[in-house]
Short mmCIF file of C-alpha atoms in Angstrom, two decimals:
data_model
loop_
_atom_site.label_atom_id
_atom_site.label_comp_id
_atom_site.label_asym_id
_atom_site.label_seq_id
_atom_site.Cartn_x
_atom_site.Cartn_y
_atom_site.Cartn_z
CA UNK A 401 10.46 8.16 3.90
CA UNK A 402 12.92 8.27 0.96
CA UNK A 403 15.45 6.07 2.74
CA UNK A 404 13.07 3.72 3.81
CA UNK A 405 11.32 3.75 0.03
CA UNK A 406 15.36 3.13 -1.03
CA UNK A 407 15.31 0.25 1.58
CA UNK A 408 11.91 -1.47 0.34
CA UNK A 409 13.12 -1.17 -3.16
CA UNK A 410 16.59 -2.93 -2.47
CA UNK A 411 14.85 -5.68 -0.80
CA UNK A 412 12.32 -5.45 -3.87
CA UNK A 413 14.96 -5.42 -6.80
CA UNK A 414 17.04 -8.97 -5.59
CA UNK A 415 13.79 -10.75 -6.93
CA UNK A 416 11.70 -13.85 -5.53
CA UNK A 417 14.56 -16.16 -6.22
CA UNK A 418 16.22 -14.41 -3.75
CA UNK A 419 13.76 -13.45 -1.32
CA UNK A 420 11.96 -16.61 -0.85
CA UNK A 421 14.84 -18.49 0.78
CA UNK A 422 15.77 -16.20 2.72
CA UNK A 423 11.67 -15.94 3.97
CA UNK A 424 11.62 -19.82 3.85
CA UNK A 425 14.45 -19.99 6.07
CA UNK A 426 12.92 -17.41 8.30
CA UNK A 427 9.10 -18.97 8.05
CA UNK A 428 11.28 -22.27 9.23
CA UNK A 429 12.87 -20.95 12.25
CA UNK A 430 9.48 -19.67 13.50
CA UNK A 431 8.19 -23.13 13.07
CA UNK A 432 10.81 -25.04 14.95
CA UNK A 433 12.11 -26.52 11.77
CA UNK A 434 15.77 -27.67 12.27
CA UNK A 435 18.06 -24.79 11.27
CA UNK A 436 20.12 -26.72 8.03
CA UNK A 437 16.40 -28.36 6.93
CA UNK A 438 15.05 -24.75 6.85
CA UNK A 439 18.37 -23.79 4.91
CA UNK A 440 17.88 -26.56 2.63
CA UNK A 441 14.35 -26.03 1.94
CA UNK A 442 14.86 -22.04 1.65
CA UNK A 443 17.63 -23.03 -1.30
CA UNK A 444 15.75 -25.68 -3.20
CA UNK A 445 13.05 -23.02 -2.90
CA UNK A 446 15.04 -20.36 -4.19
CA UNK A 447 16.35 -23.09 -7.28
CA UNK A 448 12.56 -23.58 -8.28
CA UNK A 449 11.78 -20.44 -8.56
CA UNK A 450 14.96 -19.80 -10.92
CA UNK A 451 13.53 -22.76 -12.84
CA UNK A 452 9.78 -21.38 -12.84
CA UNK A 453 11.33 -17.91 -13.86
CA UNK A 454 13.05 -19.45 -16.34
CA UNK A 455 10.12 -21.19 -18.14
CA UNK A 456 7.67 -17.94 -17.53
CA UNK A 457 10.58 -15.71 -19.11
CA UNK A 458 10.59 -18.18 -22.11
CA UNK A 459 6.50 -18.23 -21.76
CA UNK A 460 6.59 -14.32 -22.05
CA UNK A 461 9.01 -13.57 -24.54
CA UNK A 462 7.52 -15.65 -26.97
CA UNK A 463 3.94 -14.98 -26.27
CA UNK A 464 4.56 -11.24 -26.04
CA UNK A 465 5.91 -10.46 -29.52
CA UNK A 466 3.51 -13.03 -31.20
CA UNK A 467 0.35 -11.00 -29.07
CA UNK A 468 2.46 -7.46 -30.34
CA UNK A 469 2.03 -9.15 -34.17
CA UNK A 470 -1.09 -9.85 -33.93
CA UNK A 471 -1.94 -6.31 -33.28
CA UNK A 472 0.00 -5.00 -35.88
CA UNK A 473 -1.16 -7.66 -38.84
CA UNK A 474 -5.25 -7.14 -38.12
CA UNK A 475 -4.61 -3.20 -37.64
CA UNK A 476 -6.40 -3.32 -34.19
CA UNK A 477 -6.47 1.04 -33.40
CA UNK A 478 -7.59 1.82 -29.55
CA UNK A 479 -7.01 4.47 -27.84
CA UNK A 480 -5.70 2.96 -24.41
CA UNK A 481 -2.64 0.99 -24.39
CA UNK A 482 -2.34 -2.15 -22.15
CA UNK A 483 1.16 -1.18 -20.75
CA UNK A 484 1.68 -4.52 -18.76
CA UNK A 485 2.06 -5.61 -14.81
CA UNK A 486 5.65 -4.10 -14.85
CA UNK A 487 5.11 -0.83 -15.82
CA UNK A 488 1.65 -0.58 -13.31
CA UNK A 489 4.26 -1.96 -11.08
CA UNK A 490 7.05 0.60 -11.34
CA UNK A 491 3.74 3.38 -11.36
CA UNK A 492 2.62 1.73 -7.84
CA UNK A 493 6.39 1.90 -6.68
CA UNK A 494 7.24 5.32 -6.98
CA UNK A 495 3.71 6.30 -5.17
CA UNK A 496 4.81 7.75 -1.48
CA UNK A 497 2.42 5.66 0.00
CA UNK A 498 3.83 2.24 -1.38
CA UNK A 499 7.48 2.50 1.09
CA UNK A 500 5.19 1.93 4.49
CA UNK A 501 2.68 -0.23 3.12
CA UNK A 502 4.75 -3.75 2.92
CA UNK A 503 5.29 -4.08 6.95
CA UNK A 504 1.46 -3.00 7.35
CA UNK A 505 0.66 -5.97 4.94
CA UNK A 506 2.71 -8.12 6.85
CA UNK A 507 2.05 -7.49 10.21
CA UNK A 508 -2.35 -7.26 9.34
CA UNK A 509 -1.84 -10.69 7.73
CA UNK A 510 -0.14 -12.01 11.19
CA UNK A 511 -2.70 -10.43 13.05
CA UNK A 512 -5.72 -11.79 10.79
CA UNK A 513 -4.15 -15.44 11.39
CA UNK A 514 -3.84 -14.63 15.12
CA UNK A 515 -7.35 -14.20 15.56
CA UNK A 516 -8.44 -16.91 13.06
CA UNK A 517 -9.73 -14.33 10.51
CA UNK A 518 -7.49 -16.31 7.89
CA UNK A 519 -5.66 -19.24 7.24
CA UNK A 520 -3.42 -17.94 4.85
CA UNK A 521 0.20 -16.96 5.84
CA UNK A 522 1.01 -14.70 2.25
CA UNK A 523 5.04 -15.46 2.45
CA UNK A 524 4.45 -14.08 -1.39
CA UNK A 525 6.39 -10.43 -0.42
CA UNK A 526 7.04 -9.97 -4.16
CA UNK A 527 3.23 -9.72 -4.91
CA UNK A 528 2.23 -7.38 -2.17
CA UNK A 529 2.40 -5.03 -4.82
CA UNK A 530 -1.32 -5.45 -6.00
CA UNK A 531 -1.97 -4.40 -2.48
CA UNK A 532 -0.17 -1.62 -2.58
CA UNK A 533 -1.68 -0.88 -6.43
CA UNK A 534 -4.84 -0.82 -3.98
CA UNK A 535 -3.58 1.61 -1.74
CA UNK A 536 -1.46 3.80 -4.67
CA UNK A 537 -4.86 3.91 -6.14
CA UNK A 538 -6.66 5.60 -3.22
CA UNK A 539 -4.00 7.99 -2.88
CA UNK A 540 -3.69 9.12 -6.56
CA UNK A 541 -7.53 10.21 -6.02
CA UNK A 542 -8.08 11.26 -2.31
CA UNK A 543 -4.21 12.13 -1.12
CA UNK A 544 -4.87 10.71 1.89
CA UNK A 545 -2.53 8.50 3.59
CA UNK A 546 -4.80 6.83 6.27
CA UNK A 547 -7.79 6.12 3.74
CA UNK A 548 -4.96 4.55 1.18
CA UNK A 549 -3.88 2.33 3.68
CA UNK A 550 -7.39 1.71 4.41
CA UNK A 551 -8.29 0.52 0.99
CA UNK A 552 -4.65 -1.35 1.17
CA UNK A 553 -5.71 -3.56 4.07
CA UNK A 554 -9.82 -4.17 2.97
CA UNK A 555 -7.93 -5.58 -0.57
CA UNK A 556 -5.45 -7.72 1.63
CA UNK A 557 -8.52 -8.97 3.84
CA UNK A 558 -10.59 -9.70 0.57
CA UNK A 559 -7.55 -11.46 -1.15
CA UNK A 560 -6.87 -13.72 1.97
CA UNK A 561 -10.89 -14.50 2.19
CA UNK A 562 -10.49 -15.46 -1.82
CA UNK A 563 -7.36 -17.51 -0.62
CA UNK A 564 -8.68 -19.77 1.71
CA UNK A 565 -11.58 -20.34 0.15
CA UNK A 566 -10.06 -22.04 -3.01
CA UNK A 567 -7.10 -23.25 -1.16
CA UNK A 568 -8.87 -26.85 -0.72
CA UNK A 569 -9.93 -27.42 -4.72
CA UNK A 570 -6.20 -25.12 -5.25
CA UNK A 571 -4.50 -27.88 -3.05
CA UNK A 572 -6.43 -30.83 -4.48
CA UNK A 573 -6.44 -29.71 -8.71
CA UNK A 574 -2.68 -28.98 -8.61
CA UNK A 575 -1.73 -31.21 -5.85
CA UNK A 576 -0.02 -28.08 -3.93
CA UNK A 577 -1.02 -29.18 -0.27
CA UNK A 578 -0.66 -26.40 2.21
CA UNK A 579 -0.48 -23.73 -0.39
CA UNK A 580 -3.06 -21.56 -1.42
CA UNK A 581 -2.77 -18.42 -4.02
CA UNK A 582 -2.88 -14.92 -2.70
CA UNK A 583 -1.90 -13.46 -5.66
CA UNK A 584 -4.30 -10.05 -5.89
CA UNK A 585 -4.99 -10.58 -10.20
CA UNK A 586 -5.87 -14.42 -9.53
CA UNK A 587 -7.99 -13.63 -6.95
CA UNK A 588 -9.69 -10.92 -8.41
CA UNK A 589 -10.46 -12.92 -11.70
CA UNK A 590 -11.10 -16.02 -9.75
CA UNK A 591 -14.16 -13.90 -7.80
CA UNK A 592 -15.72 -13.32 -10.99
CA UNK A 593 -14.85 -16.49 -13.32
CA UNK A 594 -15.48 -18.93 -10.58
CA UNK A 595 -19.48 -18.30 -10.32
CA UNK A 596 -19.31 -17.56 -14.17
CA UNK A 597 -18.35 -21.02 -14.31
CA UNK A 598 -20.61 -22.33 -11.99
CA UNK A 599 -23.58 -20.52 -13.78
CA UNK A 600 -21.64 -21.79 -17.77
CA UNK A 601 -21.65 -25.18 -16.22
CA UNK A 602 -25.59 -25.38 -15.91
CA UNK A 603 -26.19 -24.43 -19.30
CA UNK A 604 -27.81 -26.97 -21.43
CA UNK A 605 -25.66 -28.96 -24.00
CA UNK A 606 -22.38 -27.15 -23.18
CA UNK A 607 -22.76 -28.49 -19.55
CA UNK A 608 -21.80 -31.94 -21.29
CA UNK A 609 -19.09 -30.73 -22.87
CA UNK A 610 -16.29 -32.46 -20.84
CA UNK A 611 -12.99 -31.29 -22.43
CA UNK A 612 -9.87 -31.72 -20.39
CA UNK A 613 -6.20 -32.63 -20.90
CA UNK A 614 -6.68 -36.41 -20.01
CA UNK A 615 -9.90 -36.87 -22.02
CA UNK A 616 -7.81 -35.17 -24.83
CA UNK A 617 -5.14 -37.67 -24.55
CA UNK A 618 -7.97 -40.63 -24.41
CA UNK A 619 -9.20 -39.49 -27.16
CA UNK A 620 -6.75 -38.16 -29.67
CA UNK A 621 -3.75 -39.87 -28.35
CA UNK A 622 -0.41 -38.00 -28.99
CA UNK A 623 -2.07 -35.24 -30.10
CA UNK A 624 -3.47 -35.01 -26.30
CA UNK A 625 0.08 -35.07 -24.68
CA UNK A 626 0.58 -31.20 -23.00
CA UNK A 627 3.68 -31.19 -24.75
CA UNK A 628 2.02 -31.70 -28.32
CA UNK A 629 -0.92 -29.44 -27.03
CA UNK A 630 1.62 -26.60 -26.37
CA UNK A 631 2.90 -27.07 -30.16
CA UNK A 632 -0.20 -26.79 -31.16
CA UNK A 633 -1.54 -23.64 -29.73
CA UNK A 634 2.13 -21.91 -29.62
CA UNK A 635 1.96 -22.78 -33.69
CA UNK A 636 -1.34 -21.54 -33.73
CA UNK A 637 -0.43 -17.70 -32.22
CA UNK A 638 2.13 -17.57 -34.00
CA UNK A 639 -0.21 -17.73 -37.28
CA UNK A 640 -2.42 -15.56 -36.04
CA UNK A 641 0.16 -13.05 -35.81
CA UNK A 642 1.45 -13.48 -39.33
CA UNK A 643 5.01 -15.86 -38.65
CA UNK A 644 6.98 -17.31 -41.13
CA UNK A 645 6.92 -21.38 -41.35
CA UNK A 646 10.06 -21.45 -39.49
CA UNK A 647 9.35 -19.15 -36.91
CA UNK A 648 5.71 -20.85 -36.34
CA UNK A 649 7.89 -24.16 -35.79
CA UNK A 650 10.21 -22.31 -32.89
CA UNK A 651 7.29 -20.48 -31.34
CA UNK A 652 5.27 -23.96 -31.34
CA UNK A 653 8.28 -25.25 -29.88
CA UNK A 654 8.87 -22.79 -27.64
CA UNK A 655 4.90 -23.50 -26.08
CA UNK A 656 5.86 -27.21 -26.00
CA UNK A 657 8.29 -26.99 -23.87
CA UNK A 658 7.11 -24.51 -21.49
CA UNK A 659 3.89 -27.08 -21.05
CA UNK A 660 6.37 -29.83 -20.44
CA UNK A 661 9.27 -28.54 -17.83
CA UNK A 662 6.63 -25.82 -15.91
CA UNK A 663 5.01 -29.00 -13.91
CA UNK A 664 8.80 -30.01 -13.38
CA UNK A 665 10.00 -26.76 -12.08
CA UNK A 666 6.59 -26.60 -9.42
CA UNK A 667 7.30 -29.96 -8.15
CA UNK A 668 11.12 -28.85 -7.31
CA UNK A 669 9.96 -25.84 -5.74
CA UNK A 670 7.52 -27.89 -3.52
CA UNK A 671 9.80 -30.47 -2.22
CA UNK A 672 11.32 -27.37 -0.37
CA UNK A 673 7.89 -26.39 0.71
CA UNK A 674 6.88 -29.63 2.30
CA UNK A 675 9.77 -29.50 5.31
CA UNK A 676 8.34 -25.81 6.47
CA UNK A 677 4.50 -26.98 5.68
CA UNK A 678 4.99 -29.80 7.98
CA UNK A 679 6.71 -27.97 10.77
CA UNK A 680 3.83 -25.79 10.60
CA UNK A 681 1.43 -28.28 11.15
CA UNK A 682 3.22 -29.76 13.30
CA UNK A 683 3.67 -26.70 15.79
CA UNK A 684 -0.03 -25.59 15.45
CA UNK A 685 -1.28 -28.65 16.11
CA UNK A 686 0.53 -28.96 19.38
CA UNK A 687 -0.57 -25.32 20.22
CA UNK A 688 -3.97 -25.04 18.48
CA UNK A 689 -5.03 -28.49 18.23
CA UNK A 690 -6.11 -29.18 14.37
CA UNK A 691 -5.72 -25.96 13.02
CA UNK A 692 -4.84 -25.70 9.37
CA UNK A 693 -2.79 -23.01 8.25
CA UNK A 694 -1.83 -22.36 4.49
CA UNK A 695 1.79 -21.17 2.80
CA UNK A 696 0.45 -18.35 0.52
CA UNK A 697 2.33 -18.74 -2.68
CA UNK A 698 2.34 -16.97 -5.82
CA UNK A 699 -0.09 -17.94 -8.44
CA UNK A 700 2.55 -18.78 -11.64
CA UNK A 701 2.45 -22.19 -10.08
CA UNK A 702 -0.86 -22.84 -11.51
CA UNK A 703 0.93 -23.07 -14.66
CA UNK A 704 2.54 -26.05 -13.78
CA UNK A 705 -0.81 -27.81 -14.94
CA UNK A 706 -1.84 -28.12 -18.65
CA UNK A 707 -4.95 -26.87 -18.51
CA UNK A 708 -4.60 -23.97 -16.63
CA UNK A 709 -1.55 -23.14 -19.28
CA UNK A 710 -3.75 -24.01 -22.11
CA UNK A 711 -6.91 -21.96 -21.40
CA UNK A 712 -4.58 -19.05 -20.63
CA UNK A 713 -2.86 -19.32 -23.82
CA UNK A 714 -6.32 -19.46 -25.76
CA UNK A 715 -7.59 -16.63 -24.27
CA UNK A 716 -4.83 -14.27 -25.79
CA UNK A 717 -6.47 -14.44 -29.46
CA UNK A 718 -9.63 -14.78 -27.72
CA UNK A 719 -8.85 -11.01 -25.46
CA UNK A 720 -7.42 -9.48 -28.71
CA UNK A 721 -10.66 -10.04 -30.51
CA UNK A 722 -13.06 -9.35 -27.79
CA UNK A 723 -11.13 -5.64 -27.74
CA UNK A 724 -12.52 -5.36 -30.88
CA UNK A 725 -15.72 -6.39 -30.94
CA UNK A 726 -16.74 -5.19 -27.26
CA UNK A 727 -18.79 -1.77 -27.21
CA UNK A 728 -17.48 0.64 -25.21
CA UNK A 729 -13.72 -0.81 -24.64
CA UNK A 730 -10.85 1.21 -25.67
CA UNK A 731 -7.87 -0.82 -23.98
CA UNK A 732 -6.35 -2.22 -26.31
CA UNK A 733 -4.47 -5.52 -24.95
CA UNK A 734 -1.08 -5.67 -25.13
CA UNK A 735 1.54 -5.76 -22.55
CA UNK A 736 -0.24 -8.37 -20.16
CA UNK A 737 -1.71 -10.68 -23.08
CA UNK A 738 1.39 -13.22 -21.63
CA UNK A 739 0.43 -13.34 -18.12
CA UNK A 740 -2.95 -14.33 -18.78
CA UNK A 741 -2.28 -17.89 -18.09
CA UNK A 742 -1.65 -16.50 -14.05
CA UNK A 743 -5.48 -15.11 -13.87
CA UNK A 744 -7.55 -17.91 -14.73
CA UNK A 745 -5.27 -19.80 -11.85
CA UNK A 746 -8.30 -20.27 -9.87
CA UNK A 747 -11.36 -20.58 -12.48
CA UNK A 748 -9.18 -23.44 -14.07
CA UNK A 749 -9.45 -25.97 -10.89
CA UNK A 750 -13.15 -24.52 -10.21
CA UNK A 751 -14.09 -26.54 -13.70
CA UNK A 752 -12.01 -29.54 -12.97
CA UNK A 753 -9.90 -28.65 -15.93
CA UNK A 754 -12.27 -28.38 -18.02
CA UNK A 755 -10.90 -26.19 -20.89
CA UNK A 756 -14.35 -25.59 -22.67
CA UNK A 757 -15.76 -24.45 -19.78
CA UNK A 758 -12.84 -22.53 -18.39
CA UNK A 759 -12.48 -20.78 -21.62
CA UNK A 760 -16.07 -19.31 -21.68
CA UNK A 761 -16.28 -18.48 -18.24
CA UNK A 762 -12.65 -16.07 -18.46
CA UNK A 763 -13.88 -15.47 -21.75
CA UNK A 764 -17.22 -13.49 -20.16
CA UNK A 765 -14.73 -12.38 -17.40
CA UNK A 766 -12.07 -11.00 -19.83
CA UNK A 767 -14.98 -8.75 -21.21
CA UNK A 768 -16.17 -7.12 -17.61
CA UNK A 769 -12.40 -6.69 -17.31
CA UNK A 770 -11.37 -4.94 -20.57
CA UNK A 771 -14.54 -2.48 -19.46
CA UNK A 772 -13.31 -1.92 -16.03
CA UNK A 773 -9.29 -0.96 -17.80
CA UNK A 774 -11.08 1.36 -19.61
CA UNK A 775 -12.63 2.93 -16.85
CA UNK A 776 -9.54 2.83 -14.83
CA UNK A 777 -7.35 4.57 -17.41
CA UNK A 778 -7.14 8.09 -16.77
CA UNK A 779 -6.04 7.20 -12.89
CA UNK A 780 -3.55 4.93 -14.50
CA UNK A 781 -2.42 6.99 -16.66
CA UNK A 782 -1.36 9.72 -13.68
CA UNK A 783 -0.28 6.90 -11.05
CA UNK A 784 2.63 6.53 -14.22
CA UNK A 785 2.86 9.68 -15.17
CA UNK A 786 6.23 10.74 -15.66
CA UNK A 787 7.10 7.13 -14.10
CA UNK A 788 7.30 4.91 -16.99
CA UNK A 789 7.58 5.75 -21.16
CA UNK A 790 4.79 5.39 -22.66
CA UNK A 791 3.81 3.27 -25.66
CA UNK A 792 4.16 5.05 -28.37
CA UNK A 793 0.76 6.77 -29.97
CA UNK A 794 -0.80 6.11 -27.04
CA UNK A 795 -3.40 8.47 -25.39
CA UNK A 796 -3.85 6.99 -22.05
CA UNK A 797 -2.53 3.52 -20.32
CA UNK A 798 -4.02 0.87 -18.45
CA UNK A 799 -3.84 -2.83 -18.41
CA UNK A 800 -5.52 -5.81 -17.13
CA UNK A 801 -3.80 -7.24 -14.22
CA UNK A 802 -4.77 -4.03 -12.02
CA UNK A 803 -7.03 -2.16 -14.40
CA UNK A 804 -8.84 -5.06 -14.88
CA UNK A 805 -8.89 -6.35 -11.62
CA UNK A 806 -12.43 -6.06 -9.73
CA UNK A 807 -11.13 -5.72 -6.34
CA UNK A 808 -8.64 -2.60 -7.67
CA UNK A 809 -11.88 -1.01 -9.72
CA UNK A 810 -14.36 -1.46 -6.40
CA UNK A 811 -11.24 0.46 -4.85
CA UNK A 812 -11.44 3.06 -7.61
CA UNK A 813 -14.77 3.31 -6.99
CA UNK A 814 -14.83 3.94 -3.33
CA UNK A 815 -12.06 6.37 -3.83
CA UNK A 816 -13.89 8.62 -6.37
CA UNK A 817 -17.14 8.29 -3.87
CA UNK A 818 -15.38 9.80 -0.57
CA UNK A 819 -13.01 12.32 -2.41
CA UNK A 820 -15.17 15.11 -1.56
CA UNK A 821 -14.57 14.44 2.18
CA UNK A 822 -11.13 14.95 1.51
#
C-alpha cells in the first residue's frame, strides 16, 4: 500500500499541466483520433492550463493576503481556522484509504458511462481528490475500508448526476461545448445555489433586477468593460483590507488583468479540446447512434467569464462578514476566501450572469456552508492531524471547499449514523 500511495502521489505531484496531455493524448487514442492530432491537442492542452495556472496563481496571491488583511484590520476572533483546499488536500492524501481510491474512481466512472448512468467522462484526475475527501472522511469516523469506498463512489455518482445536468446551460453560458464540470466543491455549491436562485429569482422587485456584465457595459460604458470591473473590485478588497494608495492601484491591477487574459487562457485550452471532443462524437455516434458524451473538466474554467469571476470576488467581503454576523459559525474564513470564484461555477450560468442574483443566492449558500465547516471541524481537524501545521492560535481547522461542501457533510453525516455498526 505504501508503494502504491508513493506511486499515486508521483503521478499526483507533476500537476494538471502535466497530466492532462498526457490523459488527452490517451482519451485521443481511445477515440480513434490520429496519433500527432491527439499529441497536438494533449500539448496545447497542457499550454492552457500553464496559462490558466498562471492567471489563478496571480488570482490567489493577491486575493489571499488582501482576504488575510481584512481579518487582521476588523479584528475578526473565531475559533476555527479556514485552513484552505491544499492543506484539506494534503489531510485527504496521507489517509490510507486515498492510494486505492483513484483507479476505483476511474474505472466506476467508465462503468457508469457504459451503462448510460452518465454522460460525463471526468478526465479531471487532479480533482478526484474531493472524492477521495469523501471517502477519507468515512474512514476517519468508521475505519472501515469498504464503507469509505462506499461513500467515495455514492459522492462520484452524485457529482456526475450534478455534471450532466448543468453541462447543457455549462456548455451554452461559457461556450465550453462537450465539457461539463465535475469538480466535487462546484457541484456541491451548485446543488444548493442553483434552486436558491431559482427561488431569489421569483422574488418580487429583485426578480427585475437584471445586472450582468453586458448590461453593465450598456449602461456605464468603460466602466462596464471586465477589465475596468476587475480594477474596480480588486481596488475595492484591497480597501477593505486596509492597503496603501499604491498598493490598492497594483491589487486593482492585478484583478484587471486576471478578468482580461482568464477568457484568453480557456479559449487556448479548448482549441485542444475540440480535436478529442469531436473524435468522441464521432466514434459514439457510429457505435451508439446519437449519444452525447461530455469531457469532464475542472471547474477554474468558469472563470474565464466575467461574471462568474466577479460574483466570486464579491463574495469574499461578503463571506468575511457573514462569519461574523452568522449565529452559531465559528470558521473563520481564510485560506479558501480566493477560490471562491470556482464554487459559484455553476449558480453563475443558472442566473444568466446575472450578478445581483448570483450574489444573493451564494450569498444564502455561503451561510448553510460556513454552518456545515463548523460542524465538520473536529473530523477535520484529526483527518490533518499531525499532517499539516496549523494556523497559528487556532483551536480546530476546517474550510469551505470540503467542510463546506453539502455532499462531504451528508457524508459526515452518514458516517457518524452507522459508526456503531462498526
Amino acid at each position: 500500500m505504501d508503494i502504491l500511495s508513493n506511486v499515486v502521489q508521483s503521478i499526483i505531484g507533476v500537476g494538471p499541466s502535466v497530466m492532462l496531455p498526457i490523459i488527452i493524448f490517451i482519451v485521443g487514442l481511445i477515440f480513434r483520433v490520429k496519433p500527432g492530432k491527439a499529441l497536438v491537442s494533449g500539448i496545447t492542452v497542457g499550454i492552457g492550463m500553464i496559462g490558466i495556472n498562471l492567471v489563478i496563481n496571480l488570482l490567489t496571491t493577491s486575493v489571499g493576503p488582501a482576504a488575510q488583511a481584512m481579518v487582521k484590520r476588523f479584528g475578526f476572533h473565531l475559533t476555527i481556522i479556514d485552513a484552505g483546499w491544499p492543506a484539506v488536500s494534503a489531510g485527504t492524501w496521507a489517509q490510507p484509504i486515498a492510494a486505492i481510491m483513484i483507479p476505483i474512481i476511474l474505472v466506476v466512472n467508465i462503468g457508469l458511462i457504459l451503462i448510460k448512468f452518465t454522460k460525463t467522462l471526468d478526465i479531471d484526475i487532479w480533482n478526484y481528490w474531493h472524492m477521495i475527501a469523501a471517502s477519507s472522511t468515512a474512514y476517519v469516523i468508521t475505519k472501515s475500508w469498504w464503507f469509505s469506498i462506499l461513500c467515495g463512489i455514492i459522492y462520484e455518482a452524485a457529482v456526475l448526476i450534478i455534471a450532466d445536468k448543468t453541462a447543457p446551460k455549462v456548455q451554452e453560458y461559457y461556450g465550453l461545448e462537450g465539457i461539463s464540470f465535475p469538480t466535487g466543491s462546484a457541484a456541491a455549491y451548485g446543488l444548493l445555489g442553483i434552486p436558491v436562485g431559482w427561488v431569489v429569482s421569483k422574488i418580487p422587485g429583485i426578480s427585475k433586477l437584471d445586472v450582468d456584465p453586458e448590461t453593465i457595459q450598456k449602461r456605464f460604458g468603460i466602466f462596464g468593460e471586465p477589465m475596468v470591473m476587475g480594477i474596480i473590485i480588486g481596488a475595492l478588497l484591497a480597501a477593505l483590507g486596509g492597503y496603501s494608495v499604491p498598493n490598492i492601484l497594483k491589487l486593482g491591477m492585478a484583478m484587471g488583468g486576471v478578468m482580461f487574459l482568464m477568457p484568453r487562457m480557456v479559449k487556448i485550452l479548448m482549441e485542444g479540446l475540440i480535436p478529442i471532443q469531436e473524435g468522441a462524437q464521432s466514434l459514439l455516434q457510429s457505435k451508439y447512434g446519437n449519444r452525447e458524451i461530455y469531457l469532464g473538466m475542472d471547474a477554474a474554467l468558469s472563470t474565464g467569464a466575467p461574471a462568474t469571476l466577479a460574483t466570486g470576488l464579491l463574495m469574499v467581503p461578503i463571506t468575511l462578514f457573514l462569519a461574523i454576523i452568522l449565529p452559531g459559525n465559528r470558521v473563520l474564513p481564510f485560506g479558501d476566501l480566493a477560490t471562491i470564484p470556482f464554487f459559484v461555477a455553476l449558480i453563475v450560468p443558472s442566473r444568466k450572469g446575472n450578478i445581483v442574483h448570483s450574489v444573493i443566492s451564494c450569498t444564502i449558500v455561503m451561510a448553510v456552508g460556513l454552518l456545515m465547516a463548523t460542524d465538520f471541524g473536529p473530523t477535520l481537524t484529526t483527518m490533518m492531524h499531525g499532517i499539516v501545521k496549523f494556523p497559528h492560535g487556532a483551536a480546530e481547522v476546517s474550510n469551505l471547499d470540503t467542510g463546506g461542501n453539502v455532499l462531504n457533510w451528508l457524508v459526515l453525516k452518514f458516517s457518524q449514523l452507522v459508526k456503531p455498526l462498526f
